[in-house]
Coordinates of C-alpha atoms in Angstrom, one line a residue:
Chain A
X9 CA -100.1 25.4 -181.5
X10 CA -103.1 27.6 -181.5
X11 CA -105.7 26.2 -179.1
X12 CA -109.0 25.3 -180.6
X13 CA -112.0 24.6 -178.4
X14 CA -114.7 26.2 -180.3
X15 CA -116.4 23.0 -181.4
X16 CA -117.4 22.0 -177.8
X17 CA -117.1 25.2 -175.8
X18 CA -120.8 25.8 -176.2
X19 CA -122.3 27.8 -173.4
X20 CA -125.8 28.1 -172.3
X21 CA -125.4 31.8 -171.5
X22 CA -124.6 32.8 -175.0
X23 CA -127.2 33.9 -177.6
X24 CA -130.7 35.3 -177.7
X25 CA -132.3 31.9 -176.9
X26 CA -130.7 31.9 -173.5
X27 CA -131.8 35.4 -172.7
X28 CA -135.4 34.5 -173.7
X29 CA -135.3 31.3 -171.6
X30 CA -133.9 33.3 -168.6
X31 CA -136.6 36.0 -168.9
X32 CA -139.2 33.3 -169.2
X33 CA -138.0 31.7 -166.0
X34 CA -138.2 35.1 -164.2
X35 CA -141.7 35.8 -165.7
X36 CA -143.1 32.5 -164.3
X37 CA -142.4 33.7 -160.7
X38 CA -144.9 36.2 -159.3
X39 CA -142.1 38.3 -157.7
X40 CA -140.1 38.3 -160.9
X41 CA -143.2 39.4 -162.9
X42 CA -144.0 42.3 -160.5
X43 CA -140.4 43.3 -160.6
X44 CA -140.2 43.3 -164.4
X45 CA -143.5 45.3 -164.7
X46 CA -142.4 47.8 -162.1
X47 CA -139.0 48.3 -163.6
X48 CA -140.4 48.7 -167.1
X49 CA -142.9 51.2 -165.8
X50 CA -140.1 53.2 -164.1
X51 CA -138.0 53.0 -167.2
X52 CA -140.9 54.1 -169.5
X53 CA -141.7 57.0 -167.1
X54 CA -138.2 58.4 -167.0
X55 CA -137.6 57.9 -170.7
X56 CA -140.9 59.3 -172.0
X57 CA -142.1 61.4 -169.2
X58 CA -140.0 64.5 -169.9
X59 CA -141.5 64.7 -173.4
X60 CA -145.0 65.6 -172.0
X61 CA -144.2 67.1 -168.6
X62 CA -143.3 70.7 -167.8
X63 CA -139.7 71.8 -167.5
X64 CA -138.4 70.4 -164.1
X65 CA -136.2 73.5 -163.6
X66 CA -138.9 76.1 -164.4
X67 CA -140.0 78.3 -161.5
X68 CA -143.3 79.7 -162.9
X69 CA -144.6 81.6 -159.9
X70 CA -142.5 81.6 -156.8
X71 CA -144.8 83.9 -154.8
X72 CA -148.2 82.3 -155.6
X73 CA -147.3 78.9 -157.0
X74 CA -145.0 77.4 -154.3
X75 CA -145.9 74.4 -152.1
X76 CA -149.3 73.9 -153.9
X77 CA -151.0 70.6 -152.9
X78 CA -151.5 67.9 -155.6
X79 CA -154.1 69.0 -158.2
X80 CA -155.0 68.2 -161.8
X81 CA -152.4 70.8 -163.1
X82 CA -149.7 69.4 -160.7
X83 CA -150.5 65.8 -159.9
X84 CA -147.7 65.6 -157.2
X85 CA -148.0 69.3 -156.2
X86 CA -145.3 71.9 -156.4
X87 CA -142.1 72.4 -154.4
X88 CA -140.9 75.4 -152.3
X89 CA -139.7 77.0 -155.6
X90 CA -143.0 76.5 -157.4
X91 CA -141.5 73.7 -159.6
X92 CA -143.7 70.8 -160.6
X93 CA -142.9 67.8 -158.3
X94 CA -144.0 65.2 -160.8
X95 CA -141.7 66.6 -163.5
X96 CA -138.8 66.7 -161.0
X97 CA -139.4 63.1 -159.8
X98 CA -139.3 61.9 -163.4
X99 CA -136.2 64.0 -164.3
X100 CA -134.5 63.1 -161.1
X101 CA -135.2 59.4 -161.9
X102 CA -133.4 59.8 -165.2
X103 CA -130.3 61.2 -163.4
X104 CA -130.4 58.7 -160.5
X105 CA -130.9 55.7 -162.7
X106 CA -128.1 56.8 -165.0
X107 CA -125.7 57.3 -162.2
X108 CA -126.7 54.0 -160.6
X109 CA -126.5 52.1 -163.9
X110 CA -123.1 53.4 -164.9
X111 CA -121.6 53.0 -161.3
X112 CA -122.8 49.4 -161.1
X113 CA -121.5 48.6 -164.5
X114 CA -118.1 50.0 -163.5
X115 CA -118.1 48.1 -160.2
X116 CA -119.1 44.8 -161.8
X117 CA -116.5 45.1 -164.5
X118 CA -113.7 45.9 -162.1
X119 CA -114.8 43.2 -159.7
X120 CA -115.1 40.6 -162.4
X121 CA -111.6 41.3 -163.6
X122 CA -110.0 41.1 -160.1
X123 CA -112.0 38.0 -159.3
X124 CA -111.1 36.2 -162.5
X125 CA -107.4 37.0 -162.1
X126 CA -107.3 36.2 -158.4
X127 CA -109.2 33.0 -158.8
X128 CA -107.4 31.7 -161.8
X129 CA -103.9 32.7 -160.9
X130 CA -104.2 31.5 -157.3
X131 CA -101.2 31.4 -155.0
X132 CA -99.5 34.7 -154.1
X133 CA -101.5 36.9 -156.5
X134 CA -104.7 35.6 -155.0
X135 CA -103.5 36.0 -151.4
X136 CA -102.3 39.6 -152.0
X137 CA -105.5 40.6 -153.8
X138 CA -107.9 39.0 -151.3
X139 CA -106.0 40.5 -148.3
X140 CA -106.4 43.9 -150.0
X141 CA -110.1 43.3 -150.5
X142 CA -110.5 42.3 -146.8
X143 CA -108.7 45.4 -145.7
X144 CA -110.8 47.8 -147.8
X145 CA -114.0 45.9 -147.0
X146 CA -113.2 46.6 -143.3
X147 CA -114.0 50.2 -144.1
X148 CA -117.8 50.7 -144.4
X149 CA -118.5 51.9 -147.9
X150 CA -120.2 55.0 -146.7
X151 CA -117.1 56.2 -145.0
X152 CA -114.9 55.6 -148.1
X153 CA -117.3 57.4 -150.3
X154 CA -117.6 60.4 -147.8
X155 CA -113.8 60.6 -147.6
X156 CA -113.4 60.8 -151.4
X157 CA -116.4 63.0 -152.2
X158 CA -115.7 65.6 -149.4
X159 CA -112.8 66.8 -151.6
X160 CA -115.2 68.6 -153.9
X161 CA -117.1 71.8 -153.2
X162 CA -119.7 70.7 -155.9
X163 CA -119.3 67.1 -156.8
X164 CA -119.2 66.5 -160.6
X165 CA -121.5 63.8 -161.9
X166 CA -118.5 61.8 -163.4
X167 CA -116.8 61.9 -160.0
X168 CA -120.0 60.5 -158.3
X169 CA -120.1 57.7 -160.8
X170 CA -116.4 56.9 -160.4
X171 CA -116.5 57.0 -156.6
X172 CA -119.6 54.8 -156.3
X173 CA -118.3 52.4 -159.0
X174 CA -114.8 52.2 -157.5
X175 CA -116.1 51.4 -154.1
X176 CA -118.5 48.7 -155.3
X177 CA -116.1 46.1 -156.9
X178 CA -115.1 44.3 -153.7
X179 CA -118.2 42.1 -153.3
X180 CA -118.5 41.1 -157.0
X181 CA -114.7 40.3 -157.0
X182 CA -115.2 37.9 -154.1
X183 CA -118.2 36.3 -155.8
X184 CA -116.4 35.8 -159.1
X185 CA -113.3 34.5 -157.4
X186 CA -115.3 31.9 -155.5
X187 CA -117.0 30.8 -158.8
X188 CA -113.7 30.6 -160.6
X189 CA -112.2 28.5 -157.7
X190 CA -115.1 26.1 -158.1
X191 CA -114.7 25.9 -161.9
X192 CA -110.9 25.9 -162.2
X193 CA -110.6 22.1 -162.0
X194 CA -113.7 21.4 -164.1
X195 CA -113.2 19.2 -167.1
X196 CA -113.8 21.9 -169.7
X197 CA -111.2 24.2 -168.2
X198 CA -108.7 21.3 -167.9
X199 CA -109.3 20.4 -171.5
X200 CA -108.8 23.9 -172.7
X201 CA -105.5 24.1 -170.9
X202 CA -104.4 20.7 -172.2
X203 CA -105.1 21.9 -175.7
X204 CA -102.7 24.8 -175.1
X205 CA -105.0 27.7 -174.4
X206 CA -103.3 30.6 -172.7
X207 CA -104.5 32.1 -169.5
X208 CA -106.2 35.0 -171.3
X209 CA -108.3 32.7 -173.5
X210 CA -109.2 30.3 -170.6
X211 CA -110.3 33.2 -168.5
X212 CA -112.3 35.1 -171.1
X213 CA -113.6 32.3 -173.3
X214 CA -114.2 29.6 -170.8
X215 CA -114.5 31.0 -167.2
X216 CA -116.1 34.4 -167.8
X217 CA -119.3 33.1 -169.6
X218 CA -119.8 30.6 -166.7
X219 CA -119.7 33.1 -163.9
X220 CA -122.2 35.5 -165.6
X221 CA -125.2 33.9 -164.0
X222 CA -124.4 34.7 -160.4
X223 CA -122.9 38.0 -161.5
X224 CA -126.1 39.1 -163.2
X225 CA -128.0 38.4 -159.9
X226 CA -125.5 40.3 -157.8
X227 CA -125.5 43.2 -160.3
X228 CA -129.3 43.5 -160.3
X229 CA -129.3 43.6 -156.5
X230 CA -126.5 46.1 -156.4
X231 CA -128.5 48.6 -158.5
X232 CA -131.0 48.8 -155.6
X233 CA -128.2 49.4 -153.1
X234 CA -126.6 52.1 -155.2
X235 CA -129.8 54.0 -155.8
X236 CA -130.2 54.1 -152.0
X237 CA -126.6 55.2 -151.6
X238 CA -126.8 57.9 -154.2
X239 CA -130.1 59.2 -152.6
X240 CA -128.3 59.3 -149.2
X241 CA -125.3 61.2 -150.7
X242 CA -127.5 63.7 -152.5
X243 CA -129.4 64.2 -149.2
X244 CA -126.1 65.1 -147.5
X245 CA -125.4 67.5 -150.4
X246 CA -122.5 65.3 -151.7
X247 CA -124.3 63.7 -154.6
X248 CA -126.1 65.1 -157.6
X249 CA -125.9 68.9 -157.4
X250 CA -128.8 71.3 -157.6
X251 CA -130.5 72.6 -159.7
X252 CA -130.3 69.2 -161.4
X253 CA -133.1 67.2 -159.7
X254 CA -132.4 63.9 -157.9
X255 CA -134.5 61.9 -155.6
X256 CA -132.3 62.4 -152.6
X257 CA -131.7 66.0 -153.4
X258 CA -135.4 66.7 -153.6
X259 CA -136.0 65.3 -150.2
X260 CA -133.2 67.5 -148.8
X261 CA -134.7 70.6 -150.5
X262 CA -138.2 69.8 -149.2
X263 CA -137.4 68.7 -145.6
X264 CA -138.0 72.1 -144.1
X265 CA -141.5 72.2 -145.5
X266 CA -142.3 68.6 -144.5
X267 CA -145.0 69.8 -142.2
X268 CA -146.8 72.2 -144.5
X269 CA -146.1 70.6 -147.9
X270 CA -145.2 66.9 -147.3
X271 CA -145.8 65.9 -151.0
X272 CA -142.6 67.4 -152.2
X273 CA -140.6 64.9 -150.1
X274 CA -143.1 62.1 -150.1
X275 CA -143.1 61.4 -153.8
X276 CA -139.3 61.2 -154.5
X277 CA -139.0 58.8 -151.5
X278 CA -141.8 56.6 -152.9
X279 CA -140.0 56.6 -156.3
X280 CA -136.8 55.3 -154.6
X281 CA -138.8 52.7 -152.8
X282 CA -140.6 51.5 -155.9
X283 CA -137.4 51.2 -157.9
X284 CA -135.4 49.4 -155.2
X285 CA -138.3 47.0 -154.6
X286 CA -138.4 46.3 -158.3
X287 CA -134.7 45.7 -158.6
X288 CA -134.7 43.3 -155.6
X289 CA -137.8 41.3 -156.8
X290 CA -136.1 40.9 -160.2
X291 CA -132.7 39.9 -158.6
X292 CA -134.4 37.4 -156.3
X293 CA -136.3 35.8 -159.2
X294 CA -133.1 35.6 -161.3
X295 CA -131.4 34.0 -158.3
X296 CA -134.0 31.3 -157.9
X297 CA -134.0 30.7 -161.7
X298 CA -130.2 30.4 -161.5
X299 CA -130.3 27.9 -158.7
X300 CA -132.7 25.7 -160.6
X301 CA -130.9 25.9 -164.0
Chain B
X22 CA -107.6 26.1 -130.7
X23 CA -105.0 28.5 -129.1
X24 CA -102.9 28.6 -132.3
X25 CA -106.0 29.0 -134.4
X26 CA -107.1 31.9 -132.3
X27 CA -103.6 33.6 -132.4
X28 CA -103.6 33.3 -136.2
X29 CA -107.0 34.7 -136.4
X30 CA -106.1 37.7 -134.2
X31 CA -103.0 38.3 -136.3
X32 CA -105.0 38.2 -139.5
X33 CA -107.5 40.8 -138.0
X34 CA -104.6 43.1 -137.1
X35 CA -103.2 42.8 -140.6
X36 CA -106.6 43.7 -142.0
X37 CA -106.8 46.6 -139.7
X38 CA -103.4 47.8 -140.8
X39 CA -104.4 47.6 -144.5
X40 CA -107.6 49.5 -143.7
X41 CA -105.6 52.2 -141.9
X42 CA -103.3 52.5 -144.9
X43 CA -106.4 52.7 -147.2
X44 CA -107.9 55.5 -145.1
X45 CA -104.7 57.5 -145.2
X46 CA -104.2 56.9 -148.9
X47 CA -107.8 57.9 -149.7
X48 CA -107.3 61.2 -147.9
X49 CA -104.1 61.8 -149.9
X50 CA -105.6 60.7 -153.2
X51 CA -108.6 63.0 -152.9
X52 CA -108.0 66.1 -154.9
X53 CA -107.4 69.4 -153.1
X54 CA -106.2 69.9 -149.6
X55 CA -108.3 71.1 -146.6
X56 CA -106.1 74.1 -146.0
X57 CA -106.3 75.4 -149.6
X58 CA -110.0 75.5 -149.1
X59 CA -109.6 77.4 -145.8
X60 CA -107.3 79.9 -147.5
X61 CA -109.9 80.4 -150.3
X62 CA -112.8 81.1 -147.8
X63 CA -111.2 83.5 -145.5
X64 CA -108.5 86.2 -145.7
X65 CA -105.6 84.1 -144.7
X66 CA -102.0 85.1 -145.7
X67 CA -99.6 82.7 -147.3
X68 CA -97.5 82.7 -144.1
X69 CA -100.5 81.7 -142.0
X70 CA -101.3 78.8 -144.4
X71 CA -97.7 77.7 -144.2
X72 CA -97.8 77.9 -140.4
X73 CA -101.0 75.9 -140.3
X74 CA -99.5 73.3 -142.7
X75 CA -96.6 72.9 -140.3
X76 CA -99.0 72.6 -137.3
X77 CA -101.0 69.8 -138.9
X78 CA -97.8 68.2 -140.3
X79 CA -98.9 68.7 -143.9
X80 CA -95.5 70.0 -144.9
X81 CA -93.7 66.8 -144.2
X82 CA -93.2 64.0 -146.8
X83 CA -96.2 61.6 -147.2
X84 CA -94.3 58.6 -145.8
X85 CA -93.5 60.6 -142.6
X86 CA -97.1 61.8 -142.4
X87 CA -98.3 58.2 -142.6
X88 CA -95.8 57.0 -140.0
X89 CA -97.0 59.8 -137.7
X90 CA -100.6 59.0 -138.3
X91 CA -100.0 55.2 -137.7
X92 CA -98.0 55.8 -134.5
X93 CA -100.6 58.2 -133.2
X94 CA -103.5 55.8 -134.0
X95 CA -101.8 53.0 -132.1
X96 CA -101.5 55.3 -129.1
X97 CA -105.1 56.4 -129.5
X98 CA -104.0 59.9 -130.7
X99 CA -106.0 60.7 -133.8
X100 CA -104.9 64.2 -134.4
X101 CA -106.8 67.5 -133.9
X102 CA -110.1 68.3 -135.4
X103 CA -109.9 71.2 -137.8
X104 CA -113.4 72.5 -137.2
X105 CA -113.7 71.8 -133.4
X106 CA -110.0 72.6 -132.6
X107 CA -110.0 69.7 -130.1
X108 CA -108.5 66.2 -130.2
X109 CA -110.4 63.8 -132.4
X110 CA -110.2 61.1 -129.8
X111 CA -112.0 63.3 -127.2
X112 CA -114.8 64.1 -129.7
X113 CA -115.2 60.5 -130.5
X114 CA -115.3 59.5 -126.8
X115 CA -118.0 62.1 -126.2
X116 CA -120.2 60.9 -129.0
X117 CA -119.6 57.1 -128.6
X118 CA -122.2 56.5 -125.8
X119 CA -125.1 57.8 -127.9
X120 CA -124.2 55.6 -130.8
X121 CA -123.7 52.6 -128.5
X122 CA -127.2 53.2 -127.1
X123 CA -128.9 53.6 -130.5
X124 CA -126.9 50.8 -132.2
X125 CA -127.3 48.4 -129.3
X126 CA -131.1 49.0 -129.2
X127 CA -131.4 48.3 -133.0
X128 CA -129.2 45.2 -132.8
X129 CA -131.2 43.9 -129.9
X130 CA -134.6 44.4 -131.7
X131 CA -133.3 43.1 -135.0
X132 CA -131.8 39.9 -133.5
X133 CA -134.8 39.1 -131.4
X134 CA -137.9 40.3 -133.2
X135 CA -136.2 39.9 -136.6
X136 CA -135.2 36.3 -135.9
X137 CA -138.6 35.3 -134.5
X138 CA -140.3 36.8 -137.6
X139 CA -137.9 34.9 -139.8
X140 CA -138.6 31.7 -138.0
X141 CA -142.3 32.3 -138.3
X142 CA -141.8 32.8 -142.1
X143 CA -139.9 29.6 -142.4
X144 CA -142.5 27.6 -140.5
X145 CA -145.3 29.1 -142.6
X146 CA -143.3 28.8 -145.9
X147 CA -145.3 29.8 -149.0
X148 CA -148.4 30.8 -147.1
X149 CA -149.9 34.3 -146.7
X150 CA -148.0 35.1 -143.5
X151 CA -144.6 34.3 -145.1
X152 CA -145.4 36.3 -148.3
X153 CA -146.7 39.3 -146.3
X154 CA -143.8 39.5 -143.9
X155 CA -141.4 39.1 -146.9
X156 CA -143.0 42.0 -148.8
X157 CA -143.2 44.2 -145.7
X158 CA -139.5 43.8 -144.8
X159 CA -138.5 44.3 -148.5
X160 CA -140.5 47.6 -148.6
X161 CA -138.7 48.7 -145.4
X162 CA -135.3 47.9 -146.8
X163 CA -136.1 49.8 -150.0
X164 CA -137.0 53.0 -148.3
X165 CA -134.2 55.6 -147.8
X166 CA -133.5 55.7 -144.0
X167 CA -133.5 59.5 -143.9
X168 CA -136.8 59.6 -145.6
X169 CA -138.4 57.2 -143.1
X170 CA -136.9 59.3 -140.4
X171 CA -138.3 62.5 -141.7
X172 CA -141.8 60.9 -142.2
X173 CA -141.8 59.5 -138.6
X174 CA -140.5 62.8 -137.2
X175 CA -143.3 64.6 -139.0
X176 CA -146.1 62.3 -138.2
X177 CA -145.3 61.0 -134.7
X178 CA -143.3 63.9 -133.6
X179 CA -145.0 67.0 -135.0
X180 CA -148.5 66.0 -136.1
X181 CA -149.5 63.7 -133.3
X182 CA -147.0 65.1 -130.7
X183 CA -146.5 61.6 -129.3
X184 CA -142.7 61.5 -129.0
X185 CA -139.8 63.9 -129.3
X186 CA -138.5 64.2 -132.9
X187 CA -135.0 65.4 -132.3
X188 CA -132.0 65.2 -130.0
X189 CA -131.3 62.8 -127.1
X190 CA -132.4 64.8 -124.1
X191 CA -135.0 67.4 -123.3
X192 CA -133.2 70.7 -122.6
X193 CA -136.1 71.9 -120.5
X194 CA -135.9 69.0 -118.1
X195 CA -135.5 70.5 -114.6
X196 CA -131.9 70.2 -113.2
X197 CA -133.1 68.3 -110.1
X198 CA -134.8 65.6 -112.2
X199 CA -134.2 62.1 -110.8
X200 CA -132.3 59.4 -112.6
X201 CA -135.5 57.6 -113.5
X202 CA -137.0 60.7 -115.1
X203 CA -133.8 61.3 -117.1
X204 CA -133.7 57.7 -118.3
X205 CA -137.3 58.0 -119.4
X206 CA -136.5 61.2 -121.2
X207 CA -133.6 59.5 -123.1
X208 CA -135.8 56.5 -123.9
X209 CA -138.5 58.6 -125.4
X210 CA -136.0 60.4 -127.6
X211 CA -134.5 57.0 -128.6
X212 CA -137.8 55.5 -129.9
X213 CA -138.0 57.2 -133.3
X214 CA -134.4 56.9 -134.5
X215 CA -134.3 53.3 -133.3
X216 CA -137.6 52.5 -135.0
X217 CA -136.4 54.1 -138.3
X218 CA -133.2 52.0 -138.3
X219 CA -135.2 48.8 -137.5
X220 CA -137.7 49.5 -140.3
X221 CA -134.9 49.8 -142.9
X222 CA -132.7 47.0 -141.7
X223 CA -134.8 44.2 -140.2
X224 CA -135.1 42.5 -143.6
X225 CA -131.6 41.1 -143.4
X226 CA -131.9 39.1 -140.2
X227 CA -135.4 37.9 -141.2
X228 CA -134.2 36.6 -144.6
X229 CA -131.2 34.9 -143.2
X230 CA -133.1 33.3 -140.4
X231 CA -135.8 32.1 -142.8
X232 CA -133.3 30.6 -145.2
X233 CA -131.2 29.0 -142.5
X234 CA -134.1 27.4 -140.8
X235 CA -135.6 26.1 -144.0
X236 CA -132.2 24.5 -144.8
X237 CA -131.9 23.0 -141.3
X238 CA -135.5 21.7 -141.4
X239 CA -134.6 19.8 -144.6
X240 CA -131.8 17.9 -142.9
X241 CA -132.0 14.2 -142.2
X242 CA -131.6 14.5 -138.4
X243 CA -134.7 16.8 -138.3
X244 CA -136.7 14.2 -140.2
X245 CA -135.5 11.6 -137.7
X246 CA -136.6 13.8 -134.8
X247 CA -140.0 14.2 -136.4
X248 CA -140.2 10.4 -137.1
X249 CA -139.5 9.8 -133.4
X250 CA -142.8 11.6 -132.8
X251 CA -141.4 14.7 -131.1
X252 CA -143.7 17.7 -131.0
X253 CA -143.1 20.3 -133.8
X254 CA -142.1 22.8 -131.2
X255 CA -139.4 20.5 -129.7
X256 CA -138.1 19.7 -133.2
X257 CA -137.7 23.4 -134.1
X258 CA -136.2 24.6 -130.8
X259 CA -134.0 21.7 -129.8
X260 CA -132.9 20.3 -133.2
X261 CA -133.3 22.7 -136.1
X262 CA -132.6 26.0 -134.4
X263 CA -128.9 25.4 -133.5
X264 CA -127.5 24.8 -137.0
X265 CA -129.7 27.6 -138.2
X266 CA -127.8 29.9 -135.8
X267 CA -124.5 29.8 -137.7
X268 CA -125.3 32.0 -140.6
X269 CA -126.9 34.4 -138.2
X270 CA -123.7 34.6 -136.2
X271 CA -121.8 35.8 -139.3
X272 CA -124.5 38.4 -140.0
X273 CA -124.3 39.6 -136.4
X274 CA -120.6 40.0 -136.7
X275 CA -121.1 42.0 -139.9
X276 CA -123.6 44.2 -138.1
X277 CA -121.5 44.8 -134.9
X278 CA -120.0 48.0 -136.4
X279 CA -123.4 49.6 -136.4
X280 CA -123.0 49.5 -132.6
X281 CA -120.1 52.0 -132.7
X282 CA -120.8 54.0 -135.8
X283 CA -124.6 54.3 -135.6
X284 CA -126.0 55.7 -138.8
X285 CA -124.7 58.7 -140.7
X286 CA -128.2 59.5 -142.1
X287 CA -130.6 58.6 -139.3
X288 CA -128.4 60.3 -136.6
X289 CA -128.3 63.5 -138.8
X290 CA -132.1 63.5 -139.3
X291 CA -132.9 63.1 -135.6
X292 CA -129.9 65.2 -134.4
X293 CA -128.9 62.2 -132.4
X294 CA -125.4 63.1 -130.9
X295 CA -123.6 59.9 -132.1
X296 CA -120.6 59.0 -134.3
X297 CA -122.7 58.9 -137.5
X298 CA -123.8 62.5 -137.0
X299 CA -120.3 63.5 -136.1
X300 CA -119.1 62.0 -139.4
X301 CA -121.8 64.0 -141.3
X302 CA -120.7 67.2 -139.5
X303 CA -117.1 66.4 -140.4
X304 CA -118.1 66.0 -144.1
X305 CA -119.9 69.4 -144.2
X306 CA -117.0 71.1 -142.5
X307 CA -114.5 69.2 -144.7
X308 CA -112.8 68.2 -141.4
X309 CA -110.4 65.5 -142.6
X310 CA -108.8 64.4 -139.3
X311 CA -112.2 64.0 -137.7
X312 CA -113.6 62.1 -140.8
X313 CA -110.5 59.8 -140.7
X314 CA -111.0 59.2 -137.0
X315 CA -114.6 58.1 -137.4
X316 CA -113.6 56.0 -140.4
X317 CA -110.9 54.3 -138.4
X318 CA -113.3 53.6 -135.6
X319 CA -115.7 52.0 -138.1
X320 CA -112.9 49.8 -139.4
X321 CA -112.0 48.7 -135.8
X322 CA -115.7 47.9 -135.4
X323 CA -115.8 45.8 -138.6
X324 CA -112.6 43.9 -137.8
X325 CA -113.7 43.2 -134.2
X326 CA -117.2 42.1 -135.4
X327 CA -115.7 39.6 -137.9
X328 CA -113.3 38.3 -135.2
X329 CA -116.1 37.9 -132.7
X330 CA -118.3 36.0 -135.2
X331 CA -115.4 33.7 -136.1
X332 CA -114.6 32.9 -132.5
X333 CA -118.2 32.3 -131.6
X334 CA -118.5 30.1 -134.7
X335 CA -115.5 28.1 -133.5
X336 CA -116.9 27.7 -130.0
X337 CA -120.2 26.4 -131.3
X338 CA -118.6 24.2 -134.0
X339 CA -115.5 22.4 -132.8
X340 CA -114.5 21.4 -136.3
X341 CA -113.4 24.9 -137.1
X342 CA -110.6 25.2 -134.6
X343 CA -109.1 21.8 -135.3
X344 CA -107.8 22.3 -138.8

């Protein structure tokens, strides 16, 4: 018999109304409001900025135009190669946010799948998967990432996304597993099973929508962590490769002129800080909202 | 308790074995091989590469390589560094004291100052002091550590000339300098890297302590203690503080690895001769044995940290060991 639970498997997470309610809850908290405004400002800047700013790769005048202090023509000054620092911060943000977004999406998807399977299957599958997670978690993420990325002379962008994504699924998998363990004996899951729903349907139609709340919080917070990680990797020369601008890479390129031209490393660092603060404020507000719902 | 402890130690060893396998597998899975790169850079003949492969055991089957790696790791033999041409174990032993000093200082500050600040936040919940401390610690967390390090080195080290901005010892210190003078020299070099790490990491102990104390203060026994008319100070320190310590213990266990690995980024910026800087050097030289050695050391740190936290937890809360 085909299981049919559609009539009462109504979830609060589905639909535009829930998203609006959720955003409303975040907006009512001062931290959430600041986070949303900051993040929207960063998004608008990296999306629209390149339309009006100079070419971030152009080196107009290496001899006379390098390391100029901030002015009307160059609001953030110029770097050692006479490139406009503002244009590079904006272009670097585009790349950094793209890498962070894709990597976090990959990590959350992988983690959710493992967590759902481990939590729902239980028993031996769960034990093996969680031992594996423990073992890999015992390696600090930075060392795993370094071991993997050191293989390339120039790290391709796709490899960076894959490596950061593939090393970030452990924490979400634990979170999802814990949620599934909590929900596994809930009435709506029991009922679905009693009506003959297979494991696939129970997992994706009934369990998945109910773990999305905490997962969204963890994902938002992870974006901040990944931006910091990517900046660090680019600073070590293992992240986004020059001449493509990135926040960490700009700091690396400008560190030798820190004393004479501090602006070329000051502004990319501030951009990282602003974005990570915004992601954390938003994540915290979502979490409080989640706890109250 | 004895059986529980034995089981817990066994579990830690199993985790460590999985982590070791993961390190080995990661190195194998990574595309390319270190000697191919070597051959590409210099004029090395095919015979020389073959000889090197034999010397580093890369010509044997993967299972044999893993067995050799595991056997060596248990004996403390981590292979030979490709860039330093010296045993990895010796290099790690040389660099460990610097990381212990830096990591220990940071842990000490974070788990004294950080906890006190978190307690203050909890007791002033929702007021200006709470919000300000929360925002400050978040701003610190959100800054890239290497950037904070560069800024401090520039401002305090170069512009104001207050403290040394690189290294661990002053090479110009006279050879006959006394122990006190040497200690003072190292301490001066320690300030900036330690301060950098504290700035970017103190948020975690503060937040945990704040949340734990708020939860403890809401418990019935705290209300009882208050109702008995005990002073606020007594209630906090004698009643609420102990249960609030438990989440902090777990956090401390999670942080213990910092003690041995230091920080890859901050140690590199300040040329602090610790394990983190060693790992960064290994990366730029593509020195796999050295990188694997530091990763293994980090894994030992993590597993030990978790075990220490669990045991401390059990000692403080007798319910844990009983089941």
